[in-house]
mmCIF file of C-alpha atoms in Angstrom:
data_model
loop_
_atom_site.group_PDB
_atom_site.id
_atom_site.type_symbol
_atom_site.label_atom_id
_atom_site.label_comp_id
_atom_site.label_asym_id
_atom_site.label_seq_id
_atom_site.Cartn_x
_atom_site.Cartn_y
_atom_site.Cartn_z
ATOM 1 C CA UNK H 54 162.695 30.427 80.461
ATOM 2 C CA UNK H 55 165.078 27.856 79.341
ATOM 3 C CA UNK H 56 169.076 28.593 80.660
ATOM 4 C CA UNK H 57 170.136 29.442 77.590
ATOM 5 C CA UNK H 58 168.016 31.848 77.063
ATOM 6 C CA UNK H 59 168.450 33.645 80.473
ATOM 7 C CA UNK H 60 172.196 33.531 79.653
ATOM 8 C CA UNK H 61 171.343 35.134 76.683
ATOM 9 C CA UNK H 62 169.251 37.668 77.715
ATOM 10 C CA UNK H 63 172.160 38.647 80.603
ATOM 11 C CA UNK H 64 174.513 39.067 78.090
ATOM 12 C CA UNK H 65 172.431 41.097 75.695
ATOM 13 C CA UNK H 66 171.675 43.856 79.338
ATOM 14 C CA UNK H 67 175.279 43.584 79.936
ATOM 15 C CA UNK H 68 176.732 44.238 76.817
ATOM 16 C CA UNK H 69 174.033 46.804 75.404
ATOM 17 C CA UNK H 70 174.836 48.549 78.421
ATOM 18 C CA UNK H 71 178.756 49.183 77.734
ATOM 19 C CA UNK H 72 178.426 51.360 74.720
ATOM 20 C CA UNK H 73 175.844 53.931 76.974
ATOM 21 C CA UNK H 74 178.059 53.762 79.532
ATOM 22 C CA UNK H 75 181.095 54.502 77.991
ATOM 23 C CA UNK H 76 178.970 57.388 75.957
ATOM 24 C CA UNK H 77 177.405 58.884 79.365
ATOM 25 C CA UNK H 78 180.659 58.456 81.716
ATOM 26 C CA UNK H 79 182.524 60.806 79.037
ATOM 27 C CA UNK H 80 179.145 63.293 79.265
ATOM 28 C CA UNK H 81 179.174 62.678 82.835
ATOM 29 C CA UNK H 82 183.114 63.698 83.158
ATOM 30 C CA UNK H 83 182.407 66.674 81.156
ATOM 31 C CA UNK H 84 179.149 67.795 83.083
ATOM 32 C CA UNK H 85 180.788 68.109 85.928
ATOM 33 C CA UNK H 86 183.886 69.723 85.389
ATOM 34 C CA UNK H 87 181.330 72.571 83.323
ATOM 35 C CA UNK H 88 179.655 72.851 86.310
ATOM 36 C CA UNK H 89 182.860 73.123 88.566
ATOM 37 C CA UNK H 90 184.129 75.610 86.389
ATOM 38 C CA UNK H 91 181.115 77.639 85.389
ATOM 39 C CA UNK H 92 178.909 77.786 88.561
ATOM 40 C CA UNK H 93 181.566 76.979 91.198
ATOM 41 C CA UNK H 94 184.336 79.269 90.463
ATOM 42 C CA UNK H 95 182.105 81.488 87.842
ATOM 43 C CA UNK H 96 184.735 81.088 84.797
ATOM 44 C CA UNK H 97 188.269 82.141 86.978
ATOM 45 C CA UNK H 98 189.587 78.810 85.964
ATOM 46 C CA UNK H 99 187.273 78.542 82.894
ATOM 47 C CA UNK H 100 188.679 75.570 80.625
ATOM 48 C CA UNK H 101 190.948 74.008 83.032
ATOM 49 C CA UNK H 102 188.612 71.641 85.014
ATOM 50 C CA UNK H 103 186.493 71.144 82.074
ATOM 51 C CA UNK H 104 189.134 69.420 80.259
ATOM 52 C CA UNK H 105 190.771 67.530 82.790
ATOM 53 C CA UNK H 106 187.171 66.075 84.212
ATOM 54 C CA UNK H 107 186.774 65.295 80.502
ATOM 55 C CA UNK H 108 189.917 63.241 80.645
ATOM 56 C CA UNK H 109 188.658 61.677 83.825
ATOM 57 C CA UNK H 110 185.228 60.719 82.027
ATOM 58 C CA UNK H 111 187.076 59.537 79.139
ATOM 59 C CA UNK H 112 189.326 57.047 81.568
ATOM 60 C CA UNK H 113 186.068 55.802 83.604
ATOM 61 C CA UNK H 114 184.401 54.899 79.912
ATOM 62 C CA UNK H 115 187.779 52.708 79.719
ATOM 63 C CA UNK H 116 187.469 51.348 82.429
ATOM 64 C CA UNK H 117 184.292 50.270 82.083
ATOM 65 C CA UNK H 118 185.054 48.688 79.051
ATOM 66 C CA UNK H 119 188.501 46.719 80.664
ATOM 67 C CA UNK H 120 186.280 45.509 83.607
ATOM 68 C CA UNK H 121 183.804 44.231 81.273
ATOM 69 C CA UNK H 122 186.909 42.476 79.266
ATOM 70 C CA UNK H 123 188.326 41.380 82.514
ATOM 71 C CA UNK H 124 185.006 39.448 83.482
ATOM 72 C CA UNK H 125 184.840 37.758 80.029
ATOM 73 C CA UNK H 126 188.331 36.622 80.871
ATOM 74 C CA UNK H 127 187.732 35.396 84.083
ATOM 75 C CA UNK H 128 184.756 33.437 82.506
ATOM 76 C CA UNK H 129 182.369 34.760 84.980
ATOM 77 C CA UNK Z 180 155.412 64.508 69.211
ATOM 78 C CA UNK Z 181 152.000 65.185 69.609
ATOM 79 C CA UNK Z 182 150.084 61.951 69.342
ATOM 80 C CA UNK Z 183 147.061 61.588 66.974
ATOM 81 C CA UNK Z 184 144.464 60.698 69.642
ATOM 82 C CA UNK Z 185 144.635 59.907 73.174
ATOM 83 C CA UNK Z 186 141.373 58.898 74.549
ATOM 84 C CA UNK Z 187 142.184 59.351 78.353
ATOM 85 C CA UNK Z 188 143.099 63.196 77.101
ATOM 86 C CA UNK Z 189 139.949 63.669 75.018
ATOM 87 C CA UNK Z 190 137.600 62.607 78.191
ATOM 88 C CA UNK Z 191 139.689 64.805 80.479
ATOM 89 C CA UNK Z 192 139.467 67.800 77.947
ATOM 90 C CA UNK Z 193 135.672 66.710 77.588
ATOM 91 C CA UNK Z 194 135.396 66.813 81.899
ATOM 92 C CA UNK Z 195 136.978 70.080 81.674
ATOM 93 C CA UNK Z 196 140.097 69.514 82.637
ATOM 94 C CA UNK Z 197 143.232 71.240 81.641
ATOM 95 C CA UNK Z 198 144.858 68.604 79.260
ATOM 96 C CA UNK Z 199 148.703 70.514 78.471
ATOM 97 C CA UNK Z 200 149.800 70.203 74.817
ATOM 98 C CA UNK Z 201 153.451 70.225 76.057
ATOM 99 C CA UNK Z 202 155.788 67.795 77.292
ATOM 100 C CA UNK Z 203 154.917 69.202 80.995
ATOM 101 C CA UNK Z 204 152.282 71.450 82.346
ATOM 102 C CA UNK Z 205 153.013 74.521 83.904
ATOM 103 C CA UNK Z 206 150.592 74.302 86.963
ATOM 104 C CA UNK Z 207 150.066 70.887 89.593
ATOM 105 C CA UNK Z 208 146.721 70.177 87.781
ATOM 106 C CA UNK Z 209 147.678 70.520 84.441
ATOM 107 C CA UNK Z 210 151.036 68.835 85.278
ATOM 108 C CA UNK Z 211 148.687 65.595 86.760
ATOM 109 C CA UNK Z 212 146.828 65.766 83.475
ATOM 110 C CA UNK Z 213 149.857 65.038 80.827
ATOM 111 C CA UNK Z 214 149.240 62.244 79.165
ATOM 112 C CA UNK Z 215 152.275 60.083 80.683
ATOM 113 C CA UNK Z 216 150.501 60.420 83.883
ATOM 114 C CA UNK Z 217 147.316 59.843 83.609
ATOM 115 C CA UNK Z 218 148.476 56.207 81.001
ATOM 116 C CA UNK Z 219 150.525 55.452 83.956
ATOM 117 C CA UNK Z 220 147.244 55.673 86.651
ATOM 118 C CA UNK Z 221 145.846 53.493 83.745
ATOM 119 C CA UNK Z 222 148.548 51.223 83.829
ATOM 120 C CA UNK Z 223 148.402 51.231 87.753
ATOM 121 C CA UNK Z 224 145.159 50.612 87.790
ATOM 122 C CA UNK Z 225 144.960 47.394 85.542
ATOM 123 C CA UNK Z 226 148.008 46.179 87.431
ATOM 124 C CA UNK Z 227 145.426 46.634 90.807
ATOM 125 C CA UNK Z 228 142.459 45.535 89.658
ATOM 126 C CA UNK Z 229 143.374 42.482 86.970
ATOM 127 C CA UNK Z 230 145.311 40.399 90.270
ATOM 128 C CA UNK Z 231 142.262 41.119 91.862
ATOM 129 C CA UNK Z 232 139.994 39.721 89.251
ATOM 130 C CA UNK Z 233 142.053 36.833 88.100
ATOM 131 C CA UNK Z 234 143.991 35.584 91.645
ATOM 132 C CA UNK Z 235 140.690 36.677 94.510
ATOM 133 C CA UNK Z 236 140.579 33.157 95.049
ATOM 134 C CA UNK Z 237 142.923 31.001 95.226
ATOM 135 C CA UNK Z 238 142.471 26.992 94.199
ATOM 136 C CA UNK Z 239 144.680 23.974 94.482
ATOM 137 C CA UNK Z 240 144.030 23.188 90.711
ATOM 138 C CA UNK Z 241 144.724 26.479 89.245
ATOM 139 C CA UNK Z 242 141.933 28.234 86.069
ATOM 140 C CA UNK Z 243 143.806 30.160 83.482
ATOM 141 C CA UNK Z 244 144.116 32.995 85.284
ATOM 142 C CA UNK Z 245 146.107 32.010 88.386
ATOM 143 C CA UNK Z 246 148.077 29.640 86.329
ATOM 144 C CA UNK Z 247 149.335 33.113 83.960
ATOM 145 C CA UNK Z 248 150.237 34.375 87.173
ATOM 146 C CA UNK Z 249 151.909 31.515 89.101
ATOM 147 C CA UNK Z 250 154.176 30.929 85.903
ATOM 148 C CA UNK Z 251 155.159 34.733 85.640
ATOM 149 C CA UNK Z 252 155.808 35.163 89.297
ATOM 150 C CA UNK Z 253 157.406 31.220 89.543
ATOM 151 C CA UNK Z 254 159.844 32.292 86.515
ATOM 152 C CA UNK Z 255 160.880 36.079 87.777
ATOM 153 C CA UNK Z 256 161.705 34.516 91.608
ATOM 154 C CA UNK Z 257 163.756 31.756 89.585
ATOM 155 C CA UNK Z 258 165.724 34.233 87.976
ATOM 156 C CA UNK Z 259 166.289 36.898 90.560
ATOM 157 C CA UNK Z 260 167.648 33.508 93.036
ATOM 158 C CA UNK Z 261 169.990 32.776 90.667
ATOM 159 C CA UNK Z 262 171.294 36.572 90.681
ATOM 160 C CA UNK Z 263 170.543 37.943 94.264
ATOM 161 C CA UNK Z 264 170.391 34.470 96.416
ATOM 162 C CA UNK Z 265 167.546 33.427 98.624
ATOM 163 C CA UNK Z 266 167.414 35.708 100.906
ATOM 164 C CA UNK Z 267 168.378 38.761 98.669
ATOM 165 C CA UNK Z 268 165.814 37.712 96.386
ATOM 166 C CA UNK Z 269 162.704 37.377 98.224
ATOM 167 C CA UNK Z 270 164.105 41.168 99.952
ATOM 168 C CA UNK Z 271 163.946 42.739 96.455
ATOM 169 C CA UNK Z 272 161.148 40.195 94.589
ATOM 170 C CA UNK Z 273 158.243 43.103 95.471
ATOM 171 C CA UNK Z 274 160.231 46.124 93.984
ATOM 172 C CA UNK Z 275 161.355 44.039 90.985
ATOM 173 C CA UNK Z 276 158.787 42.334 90.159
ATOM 174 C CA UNK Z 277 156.616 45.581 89.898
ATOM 175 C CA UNK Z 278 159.283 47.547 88.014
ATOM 176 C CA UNK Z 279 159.081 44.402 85.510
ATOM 177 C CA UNK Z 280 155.222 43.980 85.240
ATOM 178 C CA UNK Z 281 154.653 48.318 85.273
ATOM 179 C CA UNK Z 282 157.626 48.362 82.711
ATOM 180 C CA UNK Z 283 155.862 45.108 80.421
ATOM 181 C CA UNK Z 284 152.884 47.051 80.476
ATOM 182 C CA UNK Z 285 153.597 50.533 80.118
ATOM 183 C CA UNK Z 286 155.913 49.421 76.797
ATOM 184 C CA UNK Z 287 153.108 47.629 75.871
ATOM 185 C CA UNK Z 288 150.470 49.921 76.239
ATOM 186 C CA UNK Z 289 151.975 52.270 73.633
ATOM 187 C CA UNK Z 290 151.294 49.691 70.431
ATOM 188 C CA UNK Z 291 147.596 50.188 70.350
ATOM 189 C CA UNK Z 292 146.240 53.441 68.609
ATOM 190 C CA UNK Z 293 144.265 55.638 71.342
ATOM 191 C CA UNK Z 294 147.368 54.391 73.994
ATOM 192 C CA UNK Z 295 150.694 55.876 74.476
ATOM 193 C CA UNK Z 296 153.370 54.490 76.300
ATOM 194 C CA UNK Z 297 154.306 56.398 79.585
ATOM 195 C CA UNK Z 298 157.772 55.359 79.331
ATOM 196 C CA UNK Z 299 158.120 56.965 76.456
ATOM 197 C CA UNK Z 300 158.789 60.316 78.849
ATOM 198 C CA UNK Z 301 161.975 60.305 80.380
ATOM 199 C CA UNK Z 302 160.153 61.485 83.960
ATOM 200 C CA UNK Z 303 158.899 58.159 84.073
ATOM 201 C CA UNK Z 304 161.766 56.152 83.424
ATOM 202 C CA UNK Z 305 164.282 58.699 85.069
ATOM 203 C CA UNK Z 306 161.895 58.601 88.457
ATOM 204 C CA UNK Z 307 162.225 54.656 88.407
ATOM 205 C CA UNK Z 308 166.260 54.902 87.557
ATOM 206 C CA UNK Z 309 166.330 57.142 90.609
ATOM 207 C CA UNK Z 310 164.910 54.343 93.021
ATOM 208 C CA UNK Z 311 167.294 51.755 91.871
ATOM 209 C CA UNK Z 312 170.092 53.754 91.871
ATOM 210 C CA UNK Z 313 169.176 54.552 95.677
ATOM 211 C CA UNK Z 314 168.434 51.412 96.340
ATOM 212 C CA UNK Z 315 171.594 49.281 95.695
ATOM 213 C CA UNK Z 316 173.233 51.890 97.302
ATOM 214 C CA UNK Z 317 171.355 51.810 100.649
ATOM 215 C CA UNK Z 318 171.754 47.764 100.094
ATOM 216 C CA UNK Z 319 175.744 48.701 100.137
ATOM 217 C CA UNK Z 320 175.515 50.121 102.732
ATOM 218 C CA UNK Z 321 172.913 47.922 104.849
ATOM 219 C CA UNK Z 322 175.062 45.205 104.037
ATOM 220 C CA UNK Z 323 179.080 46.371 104.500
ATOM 221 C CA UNK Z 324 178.237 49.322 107.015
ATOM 222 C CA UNK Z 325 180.519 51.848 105.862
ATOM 223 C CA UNK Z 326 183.190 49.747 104.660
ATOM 224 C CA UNK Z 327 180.942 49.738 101.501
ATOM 225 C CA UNK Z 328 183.403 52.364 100.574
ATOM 226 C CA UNK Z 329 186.135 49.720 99.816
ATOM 227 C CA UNK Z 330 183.969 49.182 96.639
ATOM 228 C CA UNK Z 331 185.079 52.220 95.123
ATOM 229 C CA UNK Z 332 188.208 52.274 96.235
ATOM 230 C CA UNK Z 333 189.673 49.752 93.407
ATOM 231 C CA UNK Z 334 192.452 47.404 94.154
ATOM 232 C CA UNK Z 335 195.655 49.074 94.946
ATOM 233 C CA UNK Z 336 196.042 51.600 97.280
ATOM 234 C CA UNK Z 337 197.970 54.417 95.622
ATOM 235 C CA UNK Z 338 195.303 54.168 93.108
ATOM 236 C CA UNK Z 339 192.632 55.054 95.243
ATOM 237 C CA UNK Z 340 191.399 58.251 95.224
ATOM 238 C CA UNK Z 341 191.805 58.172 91.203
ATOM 239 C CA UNK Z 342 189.447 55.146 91.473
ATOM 240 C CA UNK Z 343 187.376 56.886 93.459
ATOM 241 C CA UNK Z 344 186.525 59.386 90.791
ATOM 242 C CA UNK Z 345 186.385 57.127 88.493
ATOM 243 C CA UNK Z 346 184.292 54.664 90.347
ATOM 244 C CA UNK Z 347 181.815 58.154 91.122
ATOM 245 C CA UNK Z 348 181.863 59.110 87.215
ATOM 246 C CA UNK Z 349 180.313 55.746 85.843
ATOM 247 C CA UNK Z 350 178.465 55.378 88.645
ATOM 248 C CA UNK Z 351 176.414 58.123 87.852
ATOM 249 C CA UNK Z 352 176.742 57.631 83.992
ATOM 250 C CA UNK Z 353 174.571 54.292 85.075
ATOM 251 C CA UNK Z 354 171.963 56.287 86.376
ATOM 252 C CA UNK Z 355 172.015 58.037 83.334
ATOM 253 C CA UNK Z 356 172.150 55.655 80.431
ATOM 254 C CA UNK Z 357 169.787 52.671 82.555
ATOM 255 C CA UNK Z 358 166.732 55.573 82.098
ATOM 256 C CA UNK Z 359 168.060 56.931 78.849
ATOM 257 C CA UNK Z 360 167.999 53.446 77.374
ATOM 258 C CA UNK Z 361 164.837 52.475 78.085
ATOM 259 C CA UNK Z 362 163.322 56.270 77.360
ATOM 260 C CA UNK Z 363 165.366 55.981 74.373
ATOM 261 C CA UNK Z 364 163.739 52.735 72.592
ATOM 262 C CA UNK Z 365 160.012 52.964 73.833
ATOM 263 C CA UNK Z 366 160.086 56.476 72.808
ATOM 264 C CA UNK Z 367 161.632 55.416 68.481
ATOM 265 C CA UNK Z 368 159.124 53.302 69.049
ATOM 266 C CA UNK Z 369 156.314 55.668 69.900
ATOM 267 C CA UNK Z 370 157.608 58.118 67.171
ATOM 268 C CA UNK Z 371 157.863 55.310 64.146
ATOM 269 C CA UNK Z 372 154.488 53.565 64.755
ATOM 270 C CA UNK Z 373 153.581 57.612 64.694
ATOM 271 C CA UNK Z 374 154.573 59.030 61.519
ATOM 272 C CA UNK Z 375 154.237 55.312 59.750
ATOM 273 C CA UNK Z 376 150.816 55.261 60.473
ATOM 274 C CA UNK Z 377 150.175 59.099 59.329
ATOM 275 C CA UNK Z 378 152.319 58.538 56.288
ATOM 276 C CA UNK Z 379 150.903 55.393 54.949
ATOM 277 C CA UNK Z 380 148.204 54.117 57.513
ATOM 278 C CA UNK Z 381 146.289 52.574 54.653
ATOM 279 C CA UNK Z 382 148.687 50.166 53.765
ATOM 280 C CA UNK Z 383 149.601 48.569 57.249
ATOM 281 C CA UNK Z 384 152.666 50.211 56.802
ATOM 282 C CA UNK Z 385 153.195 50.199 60.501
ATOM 283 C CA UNK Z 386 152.985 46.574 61.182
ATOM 284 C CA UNK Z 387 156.569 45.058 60.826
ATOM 285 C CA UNK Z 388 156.698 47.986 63.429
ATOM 286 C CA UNK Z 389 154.061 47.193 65.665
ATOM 287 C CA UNK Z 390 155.847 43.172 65.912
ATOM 288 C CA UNK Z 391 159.137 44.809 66.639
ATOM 289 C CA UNK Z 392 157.519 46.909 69.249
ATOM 290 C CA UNK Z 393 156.562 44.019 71.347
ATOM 291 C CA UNK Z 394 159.663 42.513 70.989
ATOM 292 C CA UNK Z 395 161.376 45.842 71.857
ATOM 293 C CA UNK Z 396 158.623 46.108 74.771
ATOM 294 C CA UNK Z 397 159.746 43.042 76.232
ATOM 295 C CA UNK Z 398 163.628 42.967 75.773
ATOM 296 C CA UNK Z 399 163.765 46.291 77.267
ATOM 297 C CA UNK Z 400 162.026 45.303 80.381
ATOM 298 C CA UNK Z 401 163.780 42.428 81.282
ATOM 299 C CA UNK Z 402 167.408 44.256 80.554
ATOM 300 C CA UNK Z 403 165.711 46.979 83.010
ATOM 301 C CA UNK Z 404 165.097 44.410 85.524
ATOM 302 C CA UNK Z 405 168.041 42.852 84.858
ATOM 303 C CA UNK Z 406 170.612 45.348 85.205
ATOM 304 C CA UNK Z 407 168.699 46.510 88.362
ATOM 305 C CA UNK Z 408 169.378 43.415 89.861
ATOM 306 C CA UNK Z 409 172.981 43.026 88.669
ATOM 307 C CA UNK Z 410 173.873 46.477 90.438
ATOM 308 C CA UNK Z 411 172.196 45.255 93.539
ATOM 309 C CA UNK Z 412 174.179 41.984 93.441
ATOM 310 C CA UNK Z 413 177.302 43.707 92.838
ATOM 311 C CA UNK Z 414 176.524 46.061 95.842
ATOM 312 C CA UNK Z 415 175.624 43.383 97.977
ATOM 313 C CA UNK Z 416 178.869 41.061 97.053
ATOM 314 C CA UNK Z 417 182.520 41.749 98.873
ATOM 315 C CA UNK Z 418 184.688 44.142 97.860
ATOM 316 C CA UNK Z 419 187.570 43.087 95.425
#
């Protein structure tokens, strides 16, 4: 493989990879603050920790994203 | 999505064998019967037994068979050095190197009629997620001791245990969407070639298909690779 075609087929796994990520941290978020709230503490605090491990997902998708920015910055 | 024919299934239901008609079986026999397993014994077993064949001896002017090999093998060590280092890369060159040749081959596998592709089952490609996700984490640890925890820790202080969250949420969204990805394409692929060929078979209808597939085969496996060696270099590097 020629280098420019290795650099292009790092860019194409990094960057194919951010939209799934961002998708399954927000599913991951909400996964577990379900399962906190449903099989943990059997629905006393039902939509509490669901929604704020939602918001949690939702920020780790973001930050994702800004790391990924960050590195494309840094021209790494 | 039942496939039309699968030979390995038809000699299996011919032996006698319980061949399920499900995604899983519901007993150990009829669970080692599905087709994803037994493709991916066949799979195994032409990864075994075509080495043999083509590298049992091996000459100073290579044939065509140990030259195949020497430029696969020469090209993948290239390009895990330049990711992983020397040292890291001849650690991890077995593992990778057989997740990229059972990955080439299993996507492969699936584009001629009679085959399906076993990583067209999530089992499959979740199973091989599982080991790479356990592995750069054991190299974190191997290498930093347990001040591999600084990696999650971000890069302020007061931030930490938010980071730390964070750091566990997309951590485990990778395992997720690495095996999702992969299950994801072979398995539009699988379904496509599928109903083209039962909806217009006659007219090669599934062909444009069929070139995409290898090219879908292939990009898949190296990003696979790839990003399994990216997370083991960015376990193995210093903390920020």
């Amino acid at each position: 493989m020629s280098d420019e075609r290795r650099e292009m087929f790092r860019q194409l796994a990094e960057y194919s990879q951010v939209g799934m990520t961002f998708v399954f941290s927000i599913l991951v978020g909400f996964g577990i603050g379900w399962f906190l709230d449903n099989k943990v503490f059997h629905g006393k605090i039902t939509p509490y920790l669901t929604f704020i491990f939602l918001g949690v997902g939702i920020v780790a998708g973001f930050r994702t994203l800004w790391e990924l920015t960050r590195k494309i910055s840094d021209g790494k | 999505m039942e496939h039309p024919i699968l030979f390995i299934s038809i000699i299996l239901e011919k032996l006698g064998l319980p061949v399920p008609h499900t995604v899983t079986g519901s007993n150990l026999i009829e669970q080692l019967c599905t087709p994803y397993m037994t493709y991916t014994w066949l799979v195994m077993a032409f990864l075994i037994i075509i080495p043999k064949l083509t590298m049992s001896k091996l000459e100073m002017v290579p044939g065509s068979g140990q030259n195949f090999w020497e430029v696969m093998i020469g090209g993948l060590m290239d390009f895990f050095t330049e990711n992983l280092g020397e040292s890291g890369a001849k650690m991890l060159f077995p593992m990778m190197a057989t997740f990229f040749f059972y990955i080439v081959l299993a996507n492969m596998i699936g584009l001629i009629p009679g085959f399906m592709s076993p990583t067209s089952n999530l089992n499959i490609t979740l199973g091989m997620t599982i080991i790479v996700w356990f592995t750069h984490h054991f190299l974190g640890f191997k290498h930093h001791g347990l001040h591999y925890y600084k990696h999650f820790m971000g890069p302020s202080k007061a931030m930490a245990p938010f980071m730390f969250v964070l750091e566990i949420i997309s951590n485990l969204a990778r395992l997720i969407s690495l095996s999702m990805r992969l299950f994801g394409n072979i398995f539009a692929k699988e379904v496509l070639l599928a109903v083209l060929f039962m909806l217009a078979g006659a007219y090669f209808a599934p062909l444009p298909i069929l070139c995409l597939g290898v090219l879908v085969s292939i990009i898949q496996a190296v990003v696979f690779v790839l990003l399994a060696v990216l997370y083991c270099a960015g376990a193995m590097e210093e903390a920020h």
